[in-house]
Short mmCIF file of C-alpha atoms in Angstrom, two decimals:
data_model
loop_
_atom_site.label_atom_id
_atom_site.label_comp_id
_atom_site.label_asym_id
_atom_site.label_seq_id
_atom_site.Cartn_x
_atom_site.Cartn_y
_atom_site.Cartn_z
CA MET J 1 -6.97 213.27 138.71
CA GLU J 2 -9.76 210.80 137.40
CA THR J 3 -11.08 211.30 133.97
CA LYS J 4 -13.95 208.77 132.43
CA ILE J 5 -12.21 207.20 129.27
CA HIS J 6 -15.13 206.40 126.19
CA HIS J 7 -14.83 202.16 125.70
CA PRO J 8 -16.97 201.88 123.12
CA TYR J 9 -17.54 198.29 121.34
CA THR J 10 -19.04 199.03 117.83
CA TRP J 11 -22.08 197.62 115.89
CA LYS J 12 -19.25 196.27 113.65
CA MET J 13 -17.75 194.43 116.22
CA VAL J 14 -20.71 192.60 116.96
CA LEU J 15 -21.05 191.52 113.43
CA TYR J 16 -17.65 190.39 113.05
CA ILE J 17 -18.47 188.02 116.46
CA VAL J 18 -21.56 187.00 115.04
CA ASN J 19 -19.58 185.68 111.79
CA VAL J 20 -17.01 183.61 113.38
CA CYS J 21 -19.41 182.45 115.83
CA TRP J 22 -20.82 180.28 113.06
CA ALA J 23 -18.01 178.16 114.32
CA SER J 24 -19.15 178.12 117.53
CA ALA J 25 -22.43 177.00 116.25
CA ALA J 26 -20.76 174.02 113.96
CA TYR J 27 -18.68 172.78 117.59
CA GLY J 28 -22.34 172.68 119.31
CA TYR J 29 -23.93 170.69 116.68
CA ALA J 30 -21.16 168.55 116.11
CA SER J 31 -21.04 167.78 119.89
CA SER J 32 -24.86 167.33 120.70
CA ILE J 33 -25.77 165.47 117.23
CA ILE J 34 -24.86 162.09 118.97
CA ALA J 35 -27.33 162.27 121.71
CA THR J 36 -30.44 162.61 119.09
CA THR J 37 -28.64 160.24 116.96
CA LEU J 38 -28.34 157.65 119.77
CA GLY J 39 -32.06 158.06 120.59
CA GLN J 40 -33.08 157.52 116.75
CA PRO J 41 -34.22 153.42 116.65
CA SER J 42 -33.22 153.30 113.01
CA PHE J 43 -29.77 154.31 114.02
CA TYR J 44 -29.59 151.30 116.55
CA ALA J 45 -30.95 148.92 113.83
CA TYR J 46 -28.81 149.62 110.54
CA MET J 47 -25.73 149.76 112.85
CA GLY J 48 -26.65 146.09 114.60
CA LEU J 49 -26.65 147.99 118.42
CA ASP J 50 -30.22 146.64 119.07
CA THR J 51 -28.67 143.05 118.86
CA ASN J 52 -24.69 143.75 119.89
CA PRO J 53 -23.59 142.23 123.37
CA ASN J 54 -21.21 144.87 123.29
CA THR J 55 -23.41 148.15 122.59
CA ALA J 56 -22.65 150.04 125.65
CA ALA J 57 -18.75 149.98 124.94
CA LEU J 58 -19.42 151.16 121.02
CA ILE J 59 -21.54 153.78 122.11
CA GLY J 60 -18.86 154.67 124.68
CA ALA J 61 -16.66 154.47 121.93
CA MET J 62 -18.44 157.16 119.62
CA ASN J 63 -18.41 159.64 122.27
CA GLY J 64 -14.68 158.99 123.54
CA LEU J 65 -13.39 159.01 120.33
CA TYR J 66 -14.96 162.70 119.42
CA TYR J 67 -13.17 163.96 122.60
CA THR J 68 -9.95 162.04 122.07
CA GLY J 69 -10.10 163.37 118.29
CA GLY J 70 -10.73 167.21 120.14
CA PHE J 71 -7.92 166.39 122.10
CA PHE J 72 -5.44 165.97 119.35
CA GLY J 73 -7.18 169.38 117.71
CA CYS J 74 -6.27 171.30 121.00
CA VAL J 75 -2.63 169.99 120.99
CA ALA J 76 -2.60 171.32 117.29
CA ILE J 77 -4.07 174.55 118.15
CA GLY J 78 -0.94 176.49 119.70
CA LYS J 79 1.25 175.69 116.61
CA ILE J 80 -1.62 176.84 113.96
CA ALA J 81 -2.48 179.58 115.53
CA ASP J 82 0.39 180.84 116.35
CA ARG J 83 2.14 180.36 112.69
CA TRP J 84 -0.97 180.92 110.30
CA GLY J 85 -2.87 183.09 112.95
CA ARG J 86 -6.24 182.97 114.75
CA LYS J 87 -7.99 183.10 111.39
CA MET J 88 -6.54 180.61 109.37
CA SER J 89 -6.88 178.11 112.79
CA ILE J 90 -10.45 178.96 112.06
CA TYR J 91 -10.63 177.92 108.45
CA ILE J 92 -8.87 174.87 109.25
CA GLY J 93 -10.84 173.89 111.81
CA ILE J 94 -14.31 174.23 110.19
CA VAL J 95 -13.14 172.55 107.01
CA ILE J 96 -12.45 169.69 109.08
CA VAL J 97 -15.74 169.32 110.51
CA LEU J 98 -17.49 170.03 107.55
CA ILE J 99 -16.10 167.22 105.61
CA SER J 100 -16.44 164.96 108.80
CA ASN J 101 -20.40 165.84 109.04
CA ALA J 102 -20.66 164.57 105.35
CA LEU J 103 -18.72 161.39 105.98
CA LEU J 104 -20.73 160.59 109.39
CA ALA J 105 -24.01 160.82 107.26
CA GLY J 106 -22.65 158.71 105.01
CA SER J 107 -21.91 156.24 106.98
CA VAL J 108 -21.81 152.41 106.07
CA ASN J 109 -20.74 150.67 109.40
CA THR J 110 -19.88 151.51 113.30
CA ALA J 111 -16.14 151.26 112.33
CA MET J 112 -16.69 153.95 109.83
CA PHE J 113 -18.92 156.22 112.04
CA ILE J 114 -16.49 156.04 114.61
CA VAL J 115 -13.24 156.87 112.94
CA PHE J 116 -15.11 160.63 111.65
CA ARG J 117 -16.34 160.81 115.00
CA PHE J 118 -12.75 161.15 115.98
CA PHE J 119 -11.87 163.79 112.98
CA GLN J 120 -14.90 165.56 113.87
CA GLY J 121 -13.69 166.28 117.19
CA VAL J 122 -10.66 167.25 116.33
CA GLY J 123 -11.90 170.13 113.51
CA ALA J 124 -14.78 170.87 116.21
CA PHE J 125 -12.17 171.46 119.43
CA ILE J 126 -10.08 173.82 117.14
CA GLU J 127 -13.15 175.97 116.97
CA LEU J 128 -14.27 175.47 120.55
CA ALA J 129 -10.46 177.47 121.72
CA THR J 130 -9.62 179.59 118.57
CA VAL J 131 -13.11 181.16 118.50
CA PRO J 132 -12.73 182.57 122.34
CA LEU J 133 -9.04 183.54 121.45
CA TRP J 134 -10.06 185.43 118.70
CA ILE J 135 -12.60 187.09 120.36
CA THR J 136 -10.55 187.95 123.42
CA GLU J 137 -7.84 189.48 121.57
CA VAL J 138 -10.05 191.85 119.40
CA VAL J 139 -12.72 193.10 122.04
CA PRO J 140 -12.18 196.18 124.40
CA PRO J 141 -11.87 195.28 128.25
CA LYS J 142 -15.41 196.42 129.18
CA ASP J 143 -18.25 194.20 128.28
CA ARG J 144 -14.95 191.61 127.04
CA GLY J 145 -16.95 188.69 129.38
CA MET J 146 -20.07 189.55 127.99
CA LEU J 147 -19.18 189.60 124.01
CA ILE J 148 -16.94 186.31 124.51
CA ASP J 149 -20.23 184.74 125.97
CA LEU J 150 -21.48 185.32 122.71
CA HIS J 151 -19.47 181.78 121.82
CA PRO J 152 -21.05 179.99 124.40
CA ILE J 153 -24.64 181.35 123.10
CA PHE J 154 -23.86 180.03 119.73
CA ALA J 155 -22.75 176.25 120.44
CA ASN J 156 -25.72 176.46 122.29
CA ILE J 157 -27.57 177.16 119.16
CA GLY J 158 -26.03 174.40 117.80
CA TYR J 159 -27.08 172.15 120.68
CA VAL J 160 -30.69 173.23 120.08
CA MET J 161 -30.58 173.30 116.34
CA ALA J 162 -29.00 169.34 116.53
CA SER J 163 -31.79 168.31 119.26
CA TYR J 164 -34.86 169.43 117.47
CA VAL J 165 -33.65 168.14 113.80
CA GLY J 166 -33.32 165.10 115.64
CA VAL J 167 -36.69 165.39 117.25
CA GLY J 168 -37.70 166.37 113.75
CA PHE J 169 -36.49 163.28 112.14
CA PHE J 170 -37.62 160.77 114.97
CA TYR J 171 -41.20 161.55 113.47
CA TYR J 172 -40.16 161.11 109.73
CA LYS J 173 -40.98 157.56 108.83
CA ASN J 174 -40.70 157.26 105.16
CA ALA J 175 -36.62 157.56 104.96
CA ALA J 176 -36.18 153.28 104.26
CA GLY J 177 -34.20 152.96 107.87
CA ASN J 178 -31.97 156.23 106.84
CA GLU J 179 -33.97 158.62 109.57
CA TRP J 180 -30.53 159.19 111.28
CA ARG J 181 -28.36 160.55 108.43
CA ALA J 182 -30.28 163.52 107.75
CA PRO J 183 -29.65 165.07 110.77
CA LEU J 184 -25.87 164.43 110.77
CA ALA J 185 -25.52 166.12 107.12
CA ILE J 186 -27.71 169.35 108.52
CA GLY J 187 -24.54 170.09 110.58
CA CYS J 188 -22.97 171.53 107.46
CA LEU J 189 -24.87 174.10 107.43
CA PRO J 190 -23.36 176.31 110.14
CA CYS J 191 -19.97 175.26 108.68
CA ILE J 192 -20.59 176.74 105.36
CA LEU J 193 -22.22 179.80 106.82
CA CYS J 194 -19.41 180.47 108.70
CA LEU J 195 -16.95 180.24 105.31
CA VAL J 196 -19.00 182.29 103.45
CA SER J 197 -18.66 184.76 106.85
CA MET J 198 -14.94 184.39 107.19
CA PRO J 199 -13.75 186.89 104.40
CA PHE J 200 -15.16 189.91 105.84
CA VAL J 201 -13.48 189.40 109.46
CA PRO J 202 -10.13 190.92 110.44
CA GLU J 203 -7.04 189.43 111.95
CA SER J 204 -6.52 189.38 115.81
CA PRO J 205 -4.62 193.17 116.19
CA ARG J 206 -2.51 191.37 118.95
CA TRP J 207 -1.13 188.65 116.27
CA LEU J 208 -0.72 191.35 114.08
CA LEU J 209 1.67 192.74 116.62
CA LEU J 210 3.46 189.78 117.34
CA LYS J 211 4.23 189.70 113.92
CA GLY J 212 5.61 193.01 113.64
CA ARG J 213 2.54 194.14 111.50
CA ARG J 214 2.18 197.56 113.75
CA GLU J 215 0.13 199.47 110.92
CA GLU J 216 -2.35 196.75 110.48
CA ALA J 217 -3.27 196.17 113.87
CA TRP J 218 -3.59 199.83 114.36
CA GLN J 219 -6.49 199.93 111.46
CA ILE J 220 -8.02 197.21 113.02
CA VAL J 221 -8.13 198.60 116.78
CA LYS J 222 -9.29 202.13 115.53
CA SER J 223 -12.13 200.57 113.28
CA LEU J 224 -13.12 198.38 116.29
CA HIS J 225 -12.51 200.31 119.11
CA HIS J 226 -13.63 203.89 118.82
CA SER J 227 -17.38 205.19 117.70
CA PRO J 228 -18.43 206.25 114.37
CA HIS J 229 -20.04 208.93 115.88
CA THR J 230 -17.19 211.06 117.17
CA ASP J 231 -13.68 211.61 116.15
CA ASN J 232 -12.08 211.11 119.60
CA THR J 233 -9.89 208.10 119.28
CA SER J 234 -8.77 208.28 122.65
CA PHE J 235 -9.65 205.08 124.04
CA ALA J 236 -8.19 203.17 120.53
CA GLU J 237 -5.08 204.72 121.46
CA ARG J 238 -4.42 204.03 124.42
CA GLU J 239 -5.75 200.54 123.66
CA PHE J 240 -3.22 200.29 120.80
CA TYR J 241 -0.50 201.85 123.37
CA LEU J 242 -0.60 199.25 125.90
CA MET J 243 -0.71 196.19 123.14
CA ARG J 244 1.89 197.70 121.43
CA GLU J 245 4.21 198.09 124.15
CA GLN J 246 3.55 194.95 125.88
CA THR J 247 3.92 192.69 122.61
CA GLU J 248 6.87 194.53 121.31
CA TYR J 249 8.76 193.81 125.41
CA GLU J 250 7.56 190.06 124.81
CA ARG J 251 8.80 189.71 121.52
CA THR J 252 12.34 190.96 122.66
CA HIS J 253 11.48 188.59 126.09
CA LYS J 254 11.01 185.25 125.09
CA MET J 255 11.00 183.08 127.37
CA THR J 256 11.43 179.35 127.30
CA THR J 257 8.69 176.71 128.61
CA TRP J 258 11.18 175.58 131.21
CA GLN J 259 11.36 179.27 132.20
CA MET J 260 7.53 179.83 132.45
CA LEU J 261 7.43 176.84 134.86
CA LYS J 262 10.18 178.12 137.05
CA SER J 263 8.22 181.24 137.25
CA PRO J 264 5.23 181.08 140.37
CA ALA J 265 3.04 183.47 138.23
CA TYR J 266 3.09 180.91 135.12
CA ARG J 267 2.54 178.06 137.35
CA LYS J 268 -0.31 179.66 138.75
CA ARG J 269 -2.18 180.69 135.51
CA LEU J 270 -1.14 177.07 134.14
CA LEU J 271 -3.08 175.39 137.35
CA ILE J 272 -5.94 177.28 136.80
CA GLY J 273 -6.14 177.40 133.23
CA CYS J 274 -5.70 173.21 132.88
CA GLY J 275 -8.06 172.73 136.36
CA LEU J 276 -10.78 175.38 135.69
CA PRO J 277 -12.03 173.25 132.14
CA PHE J 278 -11.37 170.09 133.87
CA LEU J 279 -13.25 170.87 136.73
CA LEU J 280 -15.83 172.19 134.98
CA GLN J 281 -16.44 169.16 132.94
CA SER J 282 -16.09 166.70 136.28
CA SER J 283 -19.49 168.74 137.06
CA GLY J 284 -20.97 166.63 134.85
CA VAL J 285 -22.42 168.71 132.21
CA LEU J 286 -21.41 166.68 129.45
CA VAL J 287 -22.55 163.69 130.60
CA ILE J 288 -25.95 165.07 131.16
CA ASN J 289 -26.02 166.28 127.40
CA ASN J 290 -24.94 163.47 125.72
CA TYR J 291 -26.20 160.74 127.59
CA GLY J 292 -29.46 162.80 128.07
CA THR J 293 -31.77 160.08 126.52
CA LEU J 294 -30.51 157.70 128.88
CA LEU J 295 -30.83 159.50 131.94
CA TYR J 296 -34.93 160.20 131.12
CA SER J 297 -34.83 156.71 130.04
CA GLY J 298 -33.80 155.48 133.62
CA LEU J 299 -36.32 157.62 134.84
CA GLY J 300 -39.08 155.93 132.56
CA PHE J 301 -39.77 157.99 129.54
CA GLY J 302 -40.38 156.56 126.27
CA PRO J 303 -38.23 157.37 123.09
CA GLU J 304 -40.38 160.32 122.17
CA GLN J 305 -40.57 161.93 125.47
CA GLN J 306 -36.53 161.62 125.78
CA LEU J 307 -35.80 163.93 122.98
CA HIS J 308 -38.61 166.43 123.62
CA LEU J 309 -37.12 166.51 127.29
CA GLN J 310 -33.13 166.39 125.90
CA ALA J 311 -34.38 169.29 123.22
CA GLY J 312 -35.80 171.40 126.48
CA TRP J 313 -32.62 171.11 128.66
CA LEU J 314 -30.93 172.32 125.83
CA VAL J 315 -33.22 175.17 124.82
CA VAL J 316 -33.16 176.12 128.45
CA SER J 317 -29.26 176.48 128.37
CA PHE J 318 -29.53 178.43 125.14
CA VAL J 319 -32.16 180.98 126.89
CA LEU J 320 -30.17 181.25 129.87
CA ASN J 321 -27.02 181.25 128.12
CA CYS J 322 -28.39 184.74 126.66
CA VAL J 323 -29.78 186.21 130.17
CA ALA J 324 -26.01 185.35 131.61
CA VAL J 325 -24.28 188.06 128.91
CA LEU J 326 -26.16 190.46 131.65
CA ILE J 327 -24.45 189.69 134.46
CA VAL J 328 -21.04 188.25 133.94
CA ASP J 329 -19.19 191.27 133.82
CA ARG J 330 -21.09 192.74 136.96
CA LEU J 331 -19.77 190.02 139.59
CA PRO J 332 -16.11 189.28 140.01
CA ARG J 333 -14.73 186.40 138.21
CA PRO J 334 -14.21 184.30 141.55
CA VAL J 335 -17.78 185.02 142.84
CA LEU J 336 -19.48 184.01 139.47
CA ILE J 337 -17.78 180.97 139.36
CA THR J 338 -18.27 180.20 142.79
CA ILE J 339 -22.24 180.10 142.92
CA GLY J 340 -22.17 178.48 139.52
CA LEU J 341 -20.31 175.45 141.16
CA VAL J 342 -22.54 175.38 144.36
CA GLY J 343 -25.82 175.29 142.53
CA ALA J 344 -24.73 172.74 140.44
CA ALA J 345 -23.16 170.79 143.20
CA ALA J 346 -26.65 171.17 145.21
CA ALA J 347 -28.39 170.10 142.12
CA LEU J 348 -26.81 166.81 141.80
CA ILE J 349 -27.02 166.00 145.18
CA VAL J 350 -30.84 166.04 144.93
CA GLU J 351 -30.73 164.40 141.65
CA CYS J 352 -28.28 161.61 143.32
CA ALA J 353 -30.73 161.46 146.43
CA ILE J 354 -34.00 160.67 143.80
CA GLN J 355 -32.23 158.27 141.78
CA ALA J 356 -31.36 156.22 144.86
CA SER J 357 -34.74 156.18 146.32
CA TYR J 358 -36.84 156.18 143.46
CA LEU J 359 -35.25 154.63 140.06
CA GLY J 360 -37.29 151.53 139.04
CA THR J 361 -40.11 152.82 141.06
CA ASP J 362 -43.86 153.85 139.39
CA ASN J 363 -43.59 157.06 141.75
CA ARG J 364 -43.94 159.30 138.65
CA SER J 365 -43.69 162.50 141.15
CA ALA J 366 -40.43 161.55 142.09
CA LEU J 367 -39.17 160.46 138.65
CA ALA J 368 -40.34 163.80 137.31
CA ALA J 369 -38.67 165.74 140.20
CA GLY J 370 -35.66 163.73 138.60
CA VAL J 371 -35.85 165.57 135.37
CA ALA J 372 -36.47 168.86 137.19
CA MET J 373 -33.39 168.50 139.10
CA LEU J 374 -31.13 168.02 135.92
CA TYR J 375 -32.96 171.25 134.38
CA VAL J 376 -31.98 173.18 138.26
CA TYR J 377 -28.23 172.17 137.00
CA VAL J 378 -28.45 174.02 133.62
CA PHE J 379 -29.77 177.09 135.45
CA PHE J 380 -26.51 176.96 137.26
CA TYR J 381 -24.16 175.60 134.42
CA ALA J 382 -25.38 177.79 131.71
CA MET J 383 -25.65 180.96 133.82
CA PHE J 384 -22.26 181.05 135.87
CA LEU J 385 -19.89 178.51 134.40
CA ASP J 386 -20.58 178.43 130.64
CA GLY J 387 -18.89 181.95 129.95
CA PRO J 388 -15.67 181.67 132.33
CA THR J 389 -14.94 178.02 130.23
CA PHE J 390 -13.76 180.42 127.71
CA PHE J 391 -13.33 184.14 128.75
CA TYR J 392 -11.62 183.57 131.92
CA LEU J 393 -8.66 181.03 130.32
CA GLY J 394 -8.38 183.96 127.03
CA GLU J 395 -8.17 186.84 130.33
CA ILE J 396 -5.37 185.11 132.38
CA PHE J 397 -2.42 184.01 129.93
CA PRO J 398 -0.23 187.02 127.89
CA THR J 399 -0.36 187.48 124.52
CA HIS J 400 2.70 185.58 123.69
CA ALA J 401 1.13 182.41 125.67
CA ARG J 402 -2.74 182.92 125.01
CA SER J 403 -3.07 180.24 122.41
CA GLN J 404 -0.78 177.44 123.96
CA GLY J 405 -2.71 178.33 127.39
CA LEU J 406 -5.81 177.89 125.62
CA THR J 407 -4.49 174.94 123.89
CA LEU J 408 -3.84 172.98 127.47
CA GLY J 409 -6.86 174.19 129.16
CA MET J 410 -8.96 172.90 126.32
CA ALA J 411 -6.81 169.97 126.21
CA SER J 412 -7.78 169.19 130.22
CA PHE J 413 -11.33 170.13 128.91
CA CYS J 414 -11.14 166.64 126.55
CA LEU J 415 -9.22 164.67 128.86
CA ALA J 416 -12.35 165.19 130.84
CA ASP J 417 -14.93 164.68 129.03
CA ILE J 418 -12.98 161.21 127.70
CA VAL J 419 -12.65 159.74 131.37
CA TRP J 420 -16.33 160.70 132.06
CA LEU J 421 -18.10 160.24 128.47
CA GLN J 422 -16.09 156.89 127.77
CA ALA J 423 -16.90 155.24 131.37
CA ALA J 424 -20.23 156.92 131.65
CA PRO J 425 -22.83 153.88 129.92
CA THR J 426 -20.82 151.07 131.73
CA ALA J 427 -21.61 153.43 134.96
CA PHE J 428 -24.85 153.87 134.43
CA GLN J 429 -25.45 150.19 134.00
CA ASN J 430 -23.43 148.82 136.79
CA ILE J 431 -23.15 151.57 139.46
CA GLY J 432 -26.32 153.66 138.76
CA TRP J 433 -26.84 156.77 140.92
CA LYS J 434 -23.13 155.94 142.81
CA TYR J 435 -21.61 157.42 139.65
CA TYR J 436 -23.19 161.36 140.12
CA LEU J 437 -21.29 161.30 143.84
CA PHE J 438 -17.27 161.55 141.52
CA PHE J 439 -19.15 165.03 140.22
CA ILE J 440 -20.44 166.15 143.45
CA ILE J 441 -17.12 165.63 145.33
CA ILE J 442 -14.92 167.27 142.85
CA THR J 443 -17.34 170.22 141.94
CA ALA J 444 -17.76 171.12 145.79
CA ALA J 445 -14.08 170.79 146.40
CA GLY J 446 -13.96 173.19 142.72
CA ALA J 447 -15.89 175.82 144.27
CA ALA J 448 -13.96 176.42 147.52
CA TRP J 449 -10.85 176.77 145.45
CA ALA J 450 -12.39 179.01 142.75
CA TRP J 451 -13.53 181.09 145.96
CA PHE J 452 -9.87 181.41 147.50
CA THR J 453 -7.50 181.79 144.83
CA PHE J 454 -8.90 182.75 141.54
CA PRO J 455 -8.15 186.50 140.68
CA ASP J 456 -10.82 188.78 139.43
CA THR J 457 -9.79 189.66 135.89
CA ARG J 458 -13.01 191.81 135.15
CA ASN J 459 -12.98 194.65 133.19
CA LEU J 460 -8.85 195.18 133.07
CA PRO J 461 -7.09 195.29 129.65
CA LEU J 462 -5.09 191.68 129.48
CA GLU J 463 -1.78 193.76 129.33
CA GLN J 464 -2.18 194.86 133.10
CA ILE J 465 -3.49 191.15 134.07
CA ALA J 466 0.02 190.38 134.96
CA VAL J 467 -0.40 192.17 138.36
CA LEU J 468 -2.99 189.84 139.68
CA PHE J 469 -0.50 187.05 139.21
CA GLY J 470 2.64 189.34 140.69
CA ASP J 471 4.08 189.03 137.26
CA VAL J 472 5.54 192.71 136.93
CA ASP J 473 8.94 191.27 135.67
CA HIS J 474 7.58 190.71 132.65
CA GLN J 475 5.36 193.32 132.59
CA ALA J 476 7.11 196.03 130.24
CA PRO J 477 8.68 198.87 132.02
CA GLU J 478 6.60 201.37 130.18
CA LEU J 479 3.11 200.01 131.57
CA ARG J 480 4.59 199.44 135.22
CA ALA J 481 3.36 202.76 136.02
CA ILE J 482 0.07 202.47 134.92
CA PRO J 483 -2.14 201.39 137.49
CA ALA J 484 -4.23 197.93 136.94
CA GLU J 485 -7.81 198.91 137.41
CA PRO J 486 -10.62 198.35 135.42
CA VAL J 487 -11.13 200.82 132.35
CA THR J 488 -14.16 202.58 133.27
CA LYS J 489 -12.15 204.58 135.54
CA ILE J 490 -8.69 204.97 134.37
CA ALA J 491 -5.94 207.50 136.16
CA GLN J 492 -4.16 210.07 134.02
CA HIS J 493 -0.42 209.68 135.45
CA ASP J 494 1.91 212.27 133.50
CA GLU J 495 4.02 209.40 132.26
CA GLY J 496 1.39 207.54 130.68
CA ARG J 497 -0.10 210.50 128.99
CA MET J 498 3.15 211.76 127.20
CA GLU J 499 3.99 208.23 126.12
CA THR J 500 0.72 208.19 124.92
CA GLU J 501 1.04 211.17 122.87
CA LYS J 502 4.29 209.64 121.51
CA HIS J 503 2.70 207.06 119.93
CA VAL J 504 -0.13 209.02 118.48
CA GLU J 505 2.46 211.75 117.04
CA LEU J 506 4.80 208.68 115.83
CA GLU J 507 1.52 206.94 113.95
CA GLU J 508 0.57 209.89 112.47
CA ARG J 509 3.83 210.37 111.15
CA GLU J 510 4.04 206.98 109.83
CA THR J 511 0.39 207.80 108.28
CA LEU J 512 1.91 210.91 106.73
#
């Protein structure tokens, strides 16, 4: 017999996610502000980059050291998030970003700027990984992709904010050559909003269960996973039962790193968890984002037009991220990712052909088409790829390994960015359009990989995704009789129902 089970997400939960996502906006601002900073003539003049023969290498270092810092931030996430909690990890990251933003705004030379770009990267990438980790562990299975998509949406708010603040200060000419400083200082605003909001946000119930704090976890699940308009808590009870049984099993059957590496299921998780972020960043998205002003300059546009085109590209990305929430939970995960990769590769092929044929000419129509292709590219990336970067990684790893999995995934993300961003200024200077060929080949190959090998985790409870990896041996015995299927339609088996009833009775007894 099949029955529908209510699977609500409350406005309280959405408000908590918004509060946490100010950290995402802080990440987006920190990552994007360098693009408009490099478009400010006053920055070049103050730092002496307009006359320095090593300008390309120094610009590469300003981007590369940020992502190097991000790599070290990612390495730290697993220990911080598992030992002190998901909330504390967010606190630590946001404080580092806040201090770094202030000191970047006050930089007196290139060396100081590069050093604090490194620390800004440490904090920003702690946020980049911990925010989707927290959301993944708090939200219900249905619409999980949509709710986690608030993370890239707020990151894009940070991108857009940084871009238009940069544009505004480009026109401000009364700062005695310090027009570039204020946009960096304004990056402290989302950090402060996050710090003010975080005390009201609950801890991840799954982390609390890992620490044996069962009653606290149950109160959070009951509060967030059941509608205030009904007394029916069956969905919250079932969710908590799955969480509790699997977490207790993982606590008492801990696996060493070597045991995980020996397991085919964990090796597949690690391959996808590290490969997907590397693949998506190797599609060229951050090269276009961070060096947008240089790309538009190469296409024949002046400084003012470059900043407007860069800002417009980010606005389009933000709008499409908002539209994407309507489809991310409607398409199977492999289909979503494959469509995005194929579309991005096609846009880059056309962009590459335009630059190879018309760069350096006065054919304005062709050069405008080059700009249009960068906008087509962001359509596919924002609609189909931005969200899976975060929610798919959070879904494929079990609770005890989720922070480490996201650590490795985001470390891979950073390594890709270090490789491509560090090389980009020199590559565009020496090989020009041929640099796009790397992105095209990797993206096309990645589309085939995703289509044929990625499992579909859409709408499944986190505790039942192990079945997709053939990992039944590492699932709690009590859960093996419950079929892994979307929560929109859950089979009611006698054994599962009796276990849920025992759990509810136990919780009521403990409350009394």
